[in-house]
Coordinates of C-alpha atoms and ligand atoms in Angstrom, one line a residue:
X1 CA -3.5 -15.3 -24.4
X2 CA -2.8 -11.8 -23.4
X3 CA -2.4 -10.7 -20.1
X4 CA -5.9 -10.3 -18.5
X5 CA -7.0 -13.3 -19.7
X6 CA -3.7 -14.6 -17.3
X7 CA -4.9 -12.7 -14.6
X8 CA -8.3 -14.6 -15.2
X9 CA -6.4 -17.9 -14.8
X10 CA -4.5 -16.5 -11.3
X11 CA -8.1 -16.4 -9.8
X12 CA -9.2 -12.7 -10.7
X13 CA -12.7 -12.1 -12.3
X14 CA -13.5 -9.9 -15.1
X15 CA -15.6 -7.7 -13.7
X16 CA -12.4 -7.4 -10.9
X17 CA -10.8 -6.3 -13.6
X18 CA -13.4 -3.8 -15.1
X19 CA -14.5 -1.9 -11.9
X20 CA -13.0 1.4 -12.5
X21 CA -11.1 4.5 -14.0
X22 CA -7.9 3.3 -12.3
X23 CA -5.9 2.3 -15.4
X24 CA -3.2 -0.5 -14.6
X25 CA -0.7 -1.2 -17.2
X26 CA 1.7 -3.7 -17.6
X27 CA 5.1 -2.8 -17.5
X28 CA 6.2 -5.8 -20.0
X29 CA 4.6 -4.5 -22.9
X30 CA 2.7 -1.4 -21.7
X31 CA -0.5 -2.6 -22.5
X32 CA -3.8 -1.9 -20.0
X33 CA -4.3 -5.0 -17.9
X34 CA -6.7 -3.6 -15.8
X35 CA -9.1 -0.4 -14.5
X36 CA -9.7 -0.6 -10.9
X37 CA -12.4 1.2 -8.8
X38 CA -10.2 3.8 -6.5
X39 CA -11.9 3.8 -2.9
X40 CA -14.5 6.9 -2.5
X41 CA -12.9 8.7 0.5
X42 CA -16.2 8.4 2.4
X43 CA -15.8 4.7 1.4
X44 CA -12.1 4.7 3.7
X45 CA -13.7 6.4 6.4
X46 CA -16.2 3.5 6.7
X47 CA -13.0 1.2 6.2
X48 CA -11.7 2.8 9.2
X49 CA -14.6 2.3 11.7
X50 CA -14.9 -0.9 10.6
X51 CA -11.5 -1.5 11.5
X52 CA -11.9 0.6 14.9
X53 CA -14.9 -1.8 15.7
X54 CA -13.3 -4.8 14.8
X55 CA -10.4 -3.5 17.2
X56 CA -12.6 -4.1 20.8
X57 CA -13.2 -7.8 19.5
X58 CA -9.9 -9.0 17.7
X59 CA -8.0 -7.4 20.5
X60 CA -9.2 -10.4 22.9
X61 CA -8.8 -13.3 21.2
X62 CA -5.9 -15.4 22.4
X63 CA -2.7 -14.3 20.6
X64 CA -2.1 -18.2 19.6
X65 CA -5.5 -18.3 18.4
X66 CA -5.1 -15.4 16.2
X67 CA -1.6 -16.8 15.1
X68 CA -4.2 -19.7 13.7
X69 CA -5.4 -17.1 10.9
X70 CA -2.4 -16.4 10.0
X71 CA -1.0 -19.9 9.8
X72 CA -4.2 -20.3 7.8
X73 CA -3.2 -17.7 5.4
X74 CA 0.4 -19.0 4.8
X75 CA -1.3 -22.1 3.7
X76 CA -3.6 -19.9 1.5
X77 CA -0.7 -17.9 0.1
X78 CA 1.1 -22.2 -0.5
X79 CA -1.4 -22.8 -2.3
X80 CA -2.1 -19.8 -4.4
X81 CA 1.7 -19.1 -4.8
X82 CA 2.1 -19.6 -8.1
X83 CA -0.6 -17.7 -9.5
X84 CA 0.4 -14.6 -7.1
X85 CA 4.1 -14.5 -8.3
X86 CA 2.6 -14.1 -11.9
X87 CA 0.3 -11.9 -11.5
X88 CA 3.5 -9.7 -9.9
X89 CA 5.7 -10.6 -12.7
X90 CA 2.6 -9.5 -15.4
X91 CA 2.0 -6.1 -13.3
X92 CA 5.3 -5.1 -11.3
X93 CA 7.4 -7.0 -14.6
X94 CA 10.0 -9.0 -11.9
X95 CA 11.5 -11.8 -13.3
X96 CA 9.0 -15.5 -12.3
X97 CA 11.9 -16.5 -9.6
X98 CA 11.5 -13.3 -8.4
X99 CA 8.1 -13.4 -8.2
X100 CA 7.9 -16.5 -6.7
X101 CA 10.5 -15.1 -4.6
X102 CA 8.2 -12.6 -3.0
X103 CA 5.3 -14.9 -2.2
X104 CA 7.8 -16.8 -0.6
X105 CA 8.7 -14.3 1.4
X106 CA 4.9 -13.7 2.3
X107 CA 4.7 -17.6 3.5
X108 CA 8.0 -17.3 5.4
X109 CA 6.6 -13.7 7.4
X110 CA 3.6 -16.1 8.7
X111 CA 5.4 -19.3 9.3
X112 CA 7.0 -16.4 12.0
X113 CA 4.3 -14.6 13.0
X114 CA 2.6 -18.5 13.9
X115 CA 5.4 -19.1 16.2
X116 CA 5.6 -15.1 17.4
X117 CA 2.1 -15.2 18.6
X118 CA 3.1 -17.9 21.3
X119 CA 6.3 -15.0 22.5
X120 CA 4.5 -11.8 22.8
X121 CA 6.4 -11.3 26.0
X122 CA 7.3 -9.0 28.2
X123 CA 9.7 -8.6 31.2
X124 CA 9.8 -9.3 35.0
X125 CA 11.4 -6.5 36.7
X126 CA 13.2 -6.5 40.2
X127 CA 11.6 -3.3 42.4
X128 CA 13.1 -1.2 44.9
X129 CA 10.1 -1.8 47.3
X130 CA 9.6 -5.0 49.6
X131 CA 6.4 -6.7 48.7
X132 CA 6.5 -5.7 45.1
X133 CA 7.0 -6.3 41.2
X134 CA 7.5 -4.4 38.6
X135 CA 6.9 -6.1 35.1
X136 CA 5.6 -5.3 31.2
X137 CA 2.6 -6.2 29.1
X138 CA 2.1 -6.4 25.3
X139 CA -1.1 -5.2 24.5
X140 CA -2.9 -4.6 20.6
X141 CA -2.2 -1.3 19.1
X142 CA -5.2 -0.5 17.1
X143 CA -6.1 -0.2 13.5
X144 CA -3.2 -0.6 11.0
X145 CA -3.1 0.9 7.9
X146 CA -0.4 -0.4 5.5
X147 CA 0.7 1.9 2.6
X148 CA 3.1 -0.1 0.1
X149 CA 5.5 0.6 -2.6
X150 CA 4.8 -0.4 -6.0
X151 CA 8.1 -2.7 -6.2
X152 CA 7.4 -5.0 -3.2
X153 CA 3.2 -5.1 -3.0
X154 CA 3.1 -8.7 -1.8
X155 CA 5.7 -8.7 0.5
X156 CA 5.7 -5.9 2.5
X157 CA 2.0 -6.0 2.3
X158 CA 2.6 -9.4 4.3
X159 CA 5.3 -8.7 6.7
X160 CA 3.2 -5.6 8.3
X161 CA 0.1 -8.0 8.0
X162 CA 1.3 -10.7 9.6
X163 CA 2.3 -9.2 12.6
X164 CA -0.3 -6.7 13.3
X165 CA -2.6 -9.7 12.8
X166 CA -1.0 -12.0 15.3
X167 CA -0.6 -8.7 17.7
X168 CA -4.4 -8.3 18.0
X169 CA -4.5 -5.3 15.1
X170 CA -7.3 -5.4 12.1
X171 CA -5.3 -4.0 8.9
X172 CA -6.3 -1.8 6.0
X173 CA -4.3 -2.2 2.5
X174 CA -3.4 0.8 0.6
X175 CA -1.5 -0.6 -2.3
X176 CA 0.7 1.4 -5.0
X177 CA -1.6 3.2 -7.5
X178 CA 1.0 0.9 -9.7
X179 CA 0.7 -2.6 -8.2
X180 CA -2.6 -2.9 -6.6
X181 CA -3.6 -6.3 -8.7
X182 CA -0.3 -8.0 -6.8
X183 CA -1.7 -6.5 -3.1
X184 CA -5.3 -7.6 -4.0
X185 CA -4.3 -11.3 -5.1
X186 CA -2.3 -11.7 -1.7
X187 CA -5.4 -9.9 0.5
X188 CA -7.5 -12.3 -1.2
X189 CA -5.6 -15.2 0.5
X190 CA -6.0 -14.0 3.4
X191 CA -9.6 -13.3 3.0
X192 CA -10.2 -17.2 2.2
X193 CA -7.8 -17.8 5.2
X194 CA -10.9 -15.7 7.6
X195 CA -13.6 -17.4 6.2
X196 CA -12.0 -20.9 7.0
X197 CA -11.1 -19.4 10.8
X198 CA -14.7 -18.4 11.2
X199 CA -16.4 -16.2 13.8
X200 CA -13.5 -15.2 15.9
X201 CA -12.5 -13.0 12.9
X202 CA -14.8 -9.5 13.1
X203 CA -15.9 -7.9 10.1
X204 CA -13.5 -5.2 9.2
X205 CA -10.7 -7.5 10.3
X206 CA -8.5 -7.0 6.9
X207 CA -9.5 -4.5 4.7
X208 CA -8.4 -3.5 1.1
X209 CA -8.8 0.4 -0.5
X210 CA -7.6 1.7 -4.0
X211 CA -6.3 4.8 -5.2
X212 CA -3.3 7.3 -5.0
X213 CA -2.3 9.8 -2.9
X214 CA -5.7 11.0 -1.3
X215 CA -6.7 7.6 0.3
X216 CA -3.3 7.1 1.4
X217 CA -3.7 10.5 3.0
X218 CA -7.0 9.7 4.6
X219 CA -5.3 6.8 6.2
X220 CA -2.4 8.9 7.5
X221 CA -4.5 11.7 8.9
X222 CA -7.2 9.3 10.7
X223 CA -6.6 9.5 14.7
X224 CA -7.9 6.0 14.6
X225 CA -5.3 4.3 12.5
X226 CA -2.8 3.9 15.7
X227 CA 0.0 2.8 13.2
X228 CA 0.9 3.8 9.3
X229 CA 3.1 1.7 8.4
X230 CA 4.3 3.3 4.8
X231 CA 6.7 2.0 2.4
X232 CA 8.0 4.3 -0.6
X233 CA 10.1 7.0 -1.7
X234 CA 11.7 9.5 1.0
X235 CA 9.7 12.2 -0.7
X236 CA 6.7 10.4 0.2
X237 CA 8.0 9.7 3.9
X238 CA 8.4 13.7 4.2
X239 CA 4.7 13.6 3.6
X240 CA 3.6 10.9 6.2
X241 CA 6.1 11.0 8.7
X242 CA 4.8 14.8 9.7
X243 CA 1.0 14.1 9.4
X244 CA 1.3 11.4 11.8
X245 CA 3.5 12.8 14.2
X246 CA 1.0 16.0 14.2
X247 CA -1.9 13.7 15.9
X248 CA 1.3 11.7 17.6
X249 CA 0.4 8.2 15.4
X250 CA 3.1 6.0 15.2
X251 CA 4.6 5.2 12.5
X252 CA 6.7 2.5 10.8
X253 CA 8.6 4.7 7.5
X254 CA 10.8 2.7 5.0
X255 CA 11.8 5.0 2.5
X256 CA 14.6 4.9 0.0
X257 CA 18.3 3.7 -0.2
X258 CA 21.8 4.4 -1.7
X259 CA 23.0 0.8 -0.7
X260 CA 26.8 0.9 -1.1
X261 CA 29.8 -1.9 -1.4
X262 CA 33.1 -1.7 -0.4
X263 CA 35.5 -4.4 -2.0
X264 CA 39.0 -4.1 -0.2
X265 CA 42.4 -5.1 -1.3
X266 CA 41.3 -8.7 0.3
X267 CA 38.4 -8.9 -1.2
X268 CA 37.1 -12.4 -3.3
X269 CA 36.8 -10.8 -6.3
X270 CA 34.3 -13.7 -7.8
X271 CA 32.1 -13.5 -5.3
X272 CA 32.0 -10.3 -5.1
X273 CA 30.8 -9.9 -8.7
X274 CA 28.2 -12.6 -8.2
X275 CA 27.1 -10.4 -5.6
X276 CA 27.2 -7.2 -7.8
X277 CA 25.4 -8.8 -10.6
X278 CA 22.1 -9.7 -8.7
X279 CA 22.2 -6.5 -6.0
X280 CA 22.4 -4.0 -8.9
X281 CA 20.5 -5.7 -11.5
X282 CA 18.5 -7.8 -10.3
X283 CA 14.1 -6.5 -10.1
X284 CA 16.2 -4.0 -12.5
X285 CA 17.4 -2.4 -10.1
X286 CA 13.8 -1.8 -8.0
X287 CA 14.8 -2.9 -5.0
X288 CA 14.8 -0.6 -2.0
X289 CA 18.1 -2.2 -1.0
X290 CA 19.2 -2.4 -4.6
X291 CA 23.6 -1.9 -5.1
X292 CA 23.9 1.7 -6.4
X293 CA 27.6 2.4 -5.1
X294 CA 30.5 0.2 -5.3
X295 CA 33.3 1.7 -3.1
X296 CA 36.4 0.0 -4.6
X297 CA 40.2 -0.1 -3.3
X298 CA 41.9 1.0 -6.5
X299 CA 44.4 -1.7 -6.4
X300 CA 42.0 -4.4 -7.3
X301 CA 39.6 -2.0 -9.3
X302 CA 40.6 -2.8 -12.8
X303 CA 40.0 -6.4 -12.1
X304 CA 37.2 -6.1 -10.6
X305 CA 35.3 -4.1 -13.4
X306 CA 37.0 -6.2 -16.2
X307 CA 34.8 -9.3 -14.4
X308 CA 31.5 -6.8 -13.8
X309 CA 31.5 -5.0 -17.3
X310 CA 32.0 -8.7 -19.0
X311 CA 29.0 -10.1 -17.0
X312 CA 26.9 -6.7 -17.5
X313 CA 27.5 -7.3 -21.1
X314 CA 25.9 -10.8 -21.3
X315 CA 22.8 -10.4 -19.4
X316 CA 19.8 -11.4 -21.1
X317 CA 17.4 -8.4 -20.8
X318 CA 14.2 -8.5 -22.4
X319 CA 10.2 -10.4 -21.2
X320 CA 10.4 -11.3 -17.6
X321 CA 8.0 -14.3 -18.5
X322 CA 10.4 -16.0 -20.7
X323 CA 12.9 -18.3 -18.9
X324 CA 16.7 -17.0 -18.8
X325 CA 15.8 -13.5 -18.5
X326 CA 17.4 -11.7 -15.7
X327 CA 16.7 -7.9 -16.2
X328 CA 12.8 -7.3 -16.8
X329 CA 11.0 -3.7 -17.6
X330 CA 11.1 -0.2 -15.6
X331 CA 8.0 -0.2 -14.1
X332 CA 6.9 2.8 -16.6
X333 CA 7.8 6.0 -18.2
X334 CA 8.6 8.5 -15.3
X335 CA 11.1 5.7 -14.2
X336 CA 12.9 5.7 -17.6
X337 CA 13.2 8.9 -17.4
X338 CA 14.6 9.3 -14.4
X339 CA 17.3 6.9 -15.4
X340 CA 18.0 8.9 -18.3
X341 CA 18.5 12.4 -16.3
X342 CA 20.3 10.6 -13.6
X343 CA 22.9 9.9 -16.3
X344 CA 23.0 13.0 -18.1
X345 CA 23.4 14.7 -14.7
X346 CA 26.4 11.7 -13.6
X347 CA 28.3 12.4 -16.9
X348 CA 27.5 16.1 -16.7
X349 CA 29.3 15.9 -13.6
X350 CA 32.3 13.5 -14.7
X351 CA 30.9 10.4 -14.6
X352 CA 32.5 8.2 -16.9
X353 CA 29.8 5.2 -18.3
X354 CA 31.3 2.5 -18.8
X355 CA 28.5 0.2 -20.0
X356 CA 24.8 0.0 -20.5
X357 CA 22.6 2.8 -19.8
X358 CA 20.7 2.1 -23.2
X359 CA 16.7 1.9 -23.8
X360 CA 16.3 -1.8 -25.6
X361 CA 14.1 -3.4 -27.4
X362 CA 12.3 -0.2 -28.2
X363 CA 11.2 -1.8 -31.5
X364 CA 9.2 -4.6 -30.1
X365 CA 8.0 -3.4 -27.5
X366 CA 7.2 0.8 -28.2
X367 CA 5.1 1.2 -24.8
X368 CA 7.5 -0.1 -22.2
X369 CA 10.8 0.8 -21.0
X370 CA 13.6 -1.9 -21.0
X371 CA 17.2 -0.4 -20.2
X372 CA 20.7 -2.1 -20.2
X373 CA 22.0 -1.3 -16.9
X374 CA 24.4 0.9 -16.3
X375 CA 27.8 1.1 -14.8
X376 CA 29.1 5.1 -14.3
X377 CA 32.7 5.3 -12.9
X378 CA 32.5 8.4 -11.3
X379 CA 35.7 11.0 -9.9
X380 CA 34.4 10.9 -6.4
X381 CA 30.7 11.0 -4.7
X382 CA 29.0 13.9 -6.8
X383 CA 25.7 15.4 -5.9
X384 CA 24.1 13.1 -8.4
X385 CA 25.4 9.6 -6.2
X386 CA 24.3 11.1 -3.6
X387 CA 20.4 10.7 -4.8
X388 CA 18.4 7.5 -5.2
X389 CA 17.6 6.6 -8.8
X390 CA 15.5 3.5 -9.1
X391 CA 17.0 2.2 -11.7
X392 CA 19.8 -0.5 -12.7
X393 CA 22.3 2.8 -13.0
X394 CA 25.5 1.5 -10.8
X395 CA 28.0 4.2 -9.5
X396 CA 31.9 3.4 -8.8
X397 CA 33.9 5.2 -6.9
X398 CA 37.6 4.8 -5.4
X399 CA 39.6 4.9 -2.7
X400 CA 43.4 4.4 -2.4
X401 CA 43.9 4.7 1.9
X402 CA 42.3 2.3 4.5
X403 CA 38.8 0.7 5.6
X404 CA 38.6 4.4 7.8
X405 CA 38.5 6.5 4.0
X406 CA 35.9 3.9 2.5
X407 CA 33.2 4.0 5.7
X408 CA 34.0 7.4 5.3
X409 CA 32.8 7.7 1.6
X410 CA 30.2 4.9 2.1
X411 CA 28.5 7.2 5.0
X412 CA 28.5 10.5 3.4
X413 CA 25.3 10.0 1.6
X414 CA 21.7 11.1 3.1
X415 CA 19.9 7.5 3.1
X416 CA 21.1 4.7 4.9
X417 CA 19.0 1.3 4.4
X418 CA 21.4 -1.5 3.5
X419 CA 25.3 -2.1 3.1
X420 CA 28.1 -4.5 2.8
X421 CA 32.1 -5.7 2.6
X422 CA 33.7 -8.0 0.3
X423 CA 37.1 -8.7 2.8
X424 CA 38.4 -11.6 4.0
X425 CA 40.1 -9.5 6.6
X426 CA 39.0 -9.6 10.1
X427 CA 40.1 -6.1 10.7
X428 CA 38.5 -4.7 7.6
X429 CA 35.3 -6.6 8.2
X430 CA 34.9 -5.8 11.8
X431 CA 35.9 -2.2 11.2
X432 CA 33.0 -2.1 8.8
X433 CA 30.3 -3.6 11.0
X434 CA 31.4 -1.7 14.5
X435 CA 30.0 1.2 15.8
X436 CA 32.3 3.5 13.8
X437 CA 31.6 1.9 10.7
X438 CA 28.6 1.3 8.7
X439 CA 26.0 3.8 9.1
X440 CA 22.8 1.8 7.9
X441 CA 20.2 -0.4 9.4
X442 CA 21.7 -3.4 7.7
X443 CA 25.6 -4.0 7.4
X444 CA 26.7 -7.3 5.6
X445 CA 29.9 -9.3 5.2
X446 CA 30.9 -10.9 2.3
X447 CA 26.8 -10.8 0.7
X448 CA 25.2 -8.5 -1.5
X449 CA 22.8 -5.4 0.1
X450 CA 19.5 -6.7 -1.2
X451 CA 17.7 -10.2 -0.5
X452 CA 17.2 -9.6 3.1
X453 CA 15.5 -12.9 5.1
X454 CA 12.7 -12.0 7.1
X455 CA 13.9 -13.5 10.9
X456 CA 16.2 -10.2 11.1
X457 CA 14.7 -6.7 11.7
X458 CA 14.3 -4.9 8.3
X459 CA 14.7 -1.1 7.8
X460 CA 17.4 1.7 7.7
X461 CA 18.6 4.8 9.2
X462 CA 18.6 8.2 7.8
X463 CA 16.3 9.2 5.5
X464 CA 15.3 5.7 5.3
X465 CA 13.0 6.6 8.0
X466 CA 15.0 4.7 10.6
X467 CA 12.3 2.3 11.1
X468 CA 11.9 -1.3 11.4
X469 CA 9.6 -4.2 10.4
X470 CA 9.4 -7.9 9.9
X471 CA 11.7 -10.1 12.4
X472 CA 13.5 -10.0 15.4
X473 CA 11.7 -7.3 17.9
X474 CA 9.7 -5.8 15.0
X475 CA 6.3 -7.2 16.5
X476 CA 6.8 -4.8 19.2
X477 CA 5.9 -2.0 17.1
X478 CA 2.5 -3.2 16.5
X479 CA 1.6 -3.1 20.1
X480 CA 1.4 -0.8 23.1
X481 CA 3.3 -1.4 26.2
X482 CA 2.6 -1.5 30.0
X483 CA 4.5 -1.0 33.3
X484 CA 3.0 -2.7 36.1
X485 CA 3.7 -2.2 39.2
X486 CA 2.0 -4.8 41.8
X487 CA 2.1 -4.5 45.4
X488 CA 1.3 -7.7 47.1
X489 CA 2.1 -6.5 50.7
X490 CA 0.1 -4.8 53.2
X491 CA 2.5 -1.6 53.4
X492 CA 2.5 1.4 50.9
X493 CA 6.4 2.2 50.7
X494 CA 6.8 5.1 48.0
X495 CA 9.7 5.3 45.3
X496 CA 12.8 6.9 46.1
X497 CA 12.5 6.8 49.9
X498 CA 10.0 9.3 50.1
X499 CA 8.2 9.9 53.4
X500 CA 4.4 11.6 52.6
X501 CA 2.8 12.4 55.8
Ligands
NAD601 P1 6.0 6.3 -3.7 O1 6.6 7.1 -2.6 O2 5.8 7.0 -5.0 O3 4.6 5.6 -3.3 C1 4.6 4.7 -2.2 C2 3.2 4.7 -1.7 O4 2.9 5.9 -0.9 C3 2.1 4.6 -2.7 O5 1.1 3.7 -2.2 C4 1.5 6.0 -2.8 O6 0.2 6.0 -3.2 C5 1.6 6.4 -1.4 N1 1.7 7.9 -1.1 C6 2.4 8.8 -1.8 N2 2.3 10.0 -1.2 C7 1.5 9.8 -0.1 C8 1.0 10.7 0.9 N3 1.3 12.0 0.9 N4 0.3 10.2 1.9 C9 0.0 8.9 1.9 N5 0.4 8.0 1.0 C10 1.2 8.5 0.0 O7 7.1 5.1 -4.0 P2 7.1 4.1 -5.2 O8 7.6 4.7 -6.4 O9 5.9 3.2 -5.2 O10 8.3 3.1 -4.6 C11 9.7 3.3 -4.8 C12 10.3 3.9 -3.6 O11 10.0 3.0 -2.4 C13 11.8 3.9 -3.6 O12 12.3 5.1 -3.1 C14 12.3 2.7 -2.8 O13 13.6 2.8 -2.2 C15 11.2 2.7 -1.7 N6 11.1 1.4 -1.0 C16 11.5 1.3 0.2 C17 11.5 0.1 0.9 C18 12.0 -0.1 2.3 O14 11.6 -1.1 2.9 N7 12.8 0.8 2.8 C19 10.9 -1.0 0.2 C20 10.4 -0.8 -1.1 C21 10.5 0.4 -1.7

């Protein structure tokens, strides 16, 4: 069976599959899997008044009720769970847990967003003025259009989803030009999940456009999408974040990492290479929040490498379909070679490799790019650690003083989305997480940087945007807030004592 006929099987049609010019490959073997029709930009434009009119009537309907859709589409995405994560392994090449792993995380973002939809609160504040009260209501935003990453189409799709839904906002999909089969499959979810809600849902509530750069463009630069949420590289966030600040949108950016390790003198050593292997390998290295610096003391450094280079060399790298594989495909041909330059420019500036950084299994498969990941030992933070390559290509660097010299090595890079310390010292650790410590939006002890659970607030600092999205608060950015001030006495005191005639 090859792989469109498996998309057939995951609920896609043929003619799905046969709509366009839009050539979809997959990155296992490089072979087309798909042409999809990209979106006429007239075509968004209509997506977006659609979405505007759906607005005045979605924006009424009891927050619980609308938590009902999207508990409707976590049972959607239960049911169809299986067939999504393959169709993301086939087109994005993760490994099936991994797959599975994201749908998972789609279900978990609703199973939230149900019980969110009953807590859309605001607060009660004390006023200055006899006979009054000050307090705060959460209100629906608007339109939001949600512009993903190829590495993370399901997910991400769903965290924005999920809340704007529940906050009374219809959505509009623009998926990676790379992954838009993975995005469609979990839209399609929620599409059955509206037509099982019924009439409360408007036309236009959830919408779905193809293509690259132009449609994601006509999405940024609409004054009626009240929120872009993007996802994607920094370079890309340059792009968005300025278009919609110039019509003063709001935005939610998460833009790239250079996630970053320190393992102390008191560090578990084992656990920290468990942690290692599956932050800096694992999605092959894809992952926003993906290990790319190890910040090692350099009295435990030997050790430590001995245990990471052996375990590097025995991963099984090859078809993320077959079971026991841990390191599937690059997603194409611009990424492999990005992981090659990144390593001619590491060793050109001193970087010592001391395993992987290989293309494999050239031979059986000529059209896709597998790579043994790489470990570069590197004589201090170089111009080329400094950069995000998305790529399994692992950077070590030393330090021989205290905690103070590793946050200050860990810091000095320009991105700052995820981090953690292997230390079973309380000093150490608590130095790390304080307020003079770790610079990024997530800090953690004693676990990896990637593999995030959705109940805590999910973005970085930096040129990570310094945005957030999925738990915690995060709903708050998918509505519009008001101060109210109610007098209930007969008198009309002013603020601040004033006396007006
Ligand atoms: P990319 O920037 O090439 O594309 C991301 C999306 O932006 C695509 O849908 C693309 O069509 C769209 N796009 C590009 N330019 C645009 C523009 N000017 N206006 C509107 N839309 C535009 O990123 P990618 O290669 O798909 O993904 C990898 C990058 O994403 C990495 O840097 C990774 O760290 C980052 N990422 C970040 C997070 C996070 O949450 N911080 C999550 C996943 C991926």
């Amino acid at each position: 069976m090859n792989f469109q006929q498996m998309l057939v099987q995951c609920g896609f049609s043929e003619a799905e599959l046969n709509a366009g010019n839009l050539v979809i490959n997959s990155p296992i073997d490089g072979s087309e899997i798909a042409r999809i029709a990209e979106t006429p930009l007239e075509d968004v434009r209509a997506a977006i008044a659609a979405a505007k009119q759906a607005f005045r009537q979605w924006r009424l309907v009891p927050a619980p009720r609308r938590g009902e859709l999207v508990r409707l589409w976590g049972e959607e995405l239960r049911a169809a769970k299986a067939d999504i994560g393959r169709v993301i392994s086939i087109e994005v090449g993760k490994i099936v847990e991994e797959g599975l792993g994201e749908v998972q995380e789609a279900i978990d973002i609703c199973d939230l967003a149900v019980g969110q939809s009953r807590q859309l609160f605001g607060k009660t504040i004390v006023s200055e003025r006899p006979g009054h009260r000050i307090m705060e209501q959460y209100h629906p935003l608007g339109p939001v259009a949600i512009i993903t990453a190829f590495n993370f189409p399901s997910a991400v799709f769903a965290w924005n989803a999920a809340n704007a839904l529940i906050c009374g906002d219809p959505i509009i999909l623009k998926s990676s030009e790379k992954s838009p089969l993975s995005g469609l499959a979990t839209i399609k979810a929620l599409f059955r999940a509206i037509e099982r809600f019924g009439d409360d849902a408007p036309k236009g509530l959830a919408q779905v456009v193809f293509g690259t750069e132009p449609q994601g463009r006509a999405l940024v630069e609409s004054p009626d999408i009240a929120l872009v949420s993007a996802t994607g590289s920094t370079r890309m966030g340059r792009a968005v974040g300025p278009a919609v600040a110039a019509r003063f949108g709001r935005r939610i950016l998460e833009l790239g990492g250079n996630n970053g390790m320190v393992v102390t003198p008191h560090a578990d050593l084992d656990m920290a290479l468990r942690a290692i292997l599956f932050g800096a390998v694992g999605t092959a290295g894809q992952r926003c929040t993906t290990l790319r610096r190890i910040i090692v003391h350099s009295s435990v450094k030997d050790e430590l490498l001995k245990k990471v280079i052996g375990a590097y060399e025995s991963l099984k790298i090859g078809n993320p379909l077959e079971s026991g594989t841990l390191v599937g495909p690059l997603i194409d041909e611009d990424s492999y070679r990005m992981f090659a330059d990144a390593l001619e420019r590491a060793r050109a500036e001193g970087g010592k490799l001391l395993t992987g950084g290989e293309r494999v299994h050239a031979d059986s498969f000529p059209d896709a790019f597998y790579v043994s990941p790489a470990i570069i030992e590197m004589p201090g933070q170089k111009e080329c650690v400094r950069q995000e390559c998305f790529a399994p290509l692992l950077y070590v660097l030393t330090y021989d003083g205290d905690i103070d010299e590793a946050i200050e090595i860990h810091n000095d890079v320009p991105q700052g989305l995820s981090s953690c310390i292997f230390s079973d010292n309380m000093r150490e650790v608590e130095a790390f997480i304080s307020m003079s410590g770790s610079d990024c939006g997530m800090v953690n002890v004693n676990i990896g940087p990637s593999g995030a659970e959705i109940g805590g607030a999910f973005g970085g600092e930096k040129e990570t945007g310094g945005d957030r999205e999925t738990g915690s608060d995060a709903w708050k950015n998918y509505m519009r807030r008001t101060t109210n001030t109610v007098n209930y006495s007969s008198e009309l005191p002013l603020a601040q004592g004033i006396n007006f005639g």
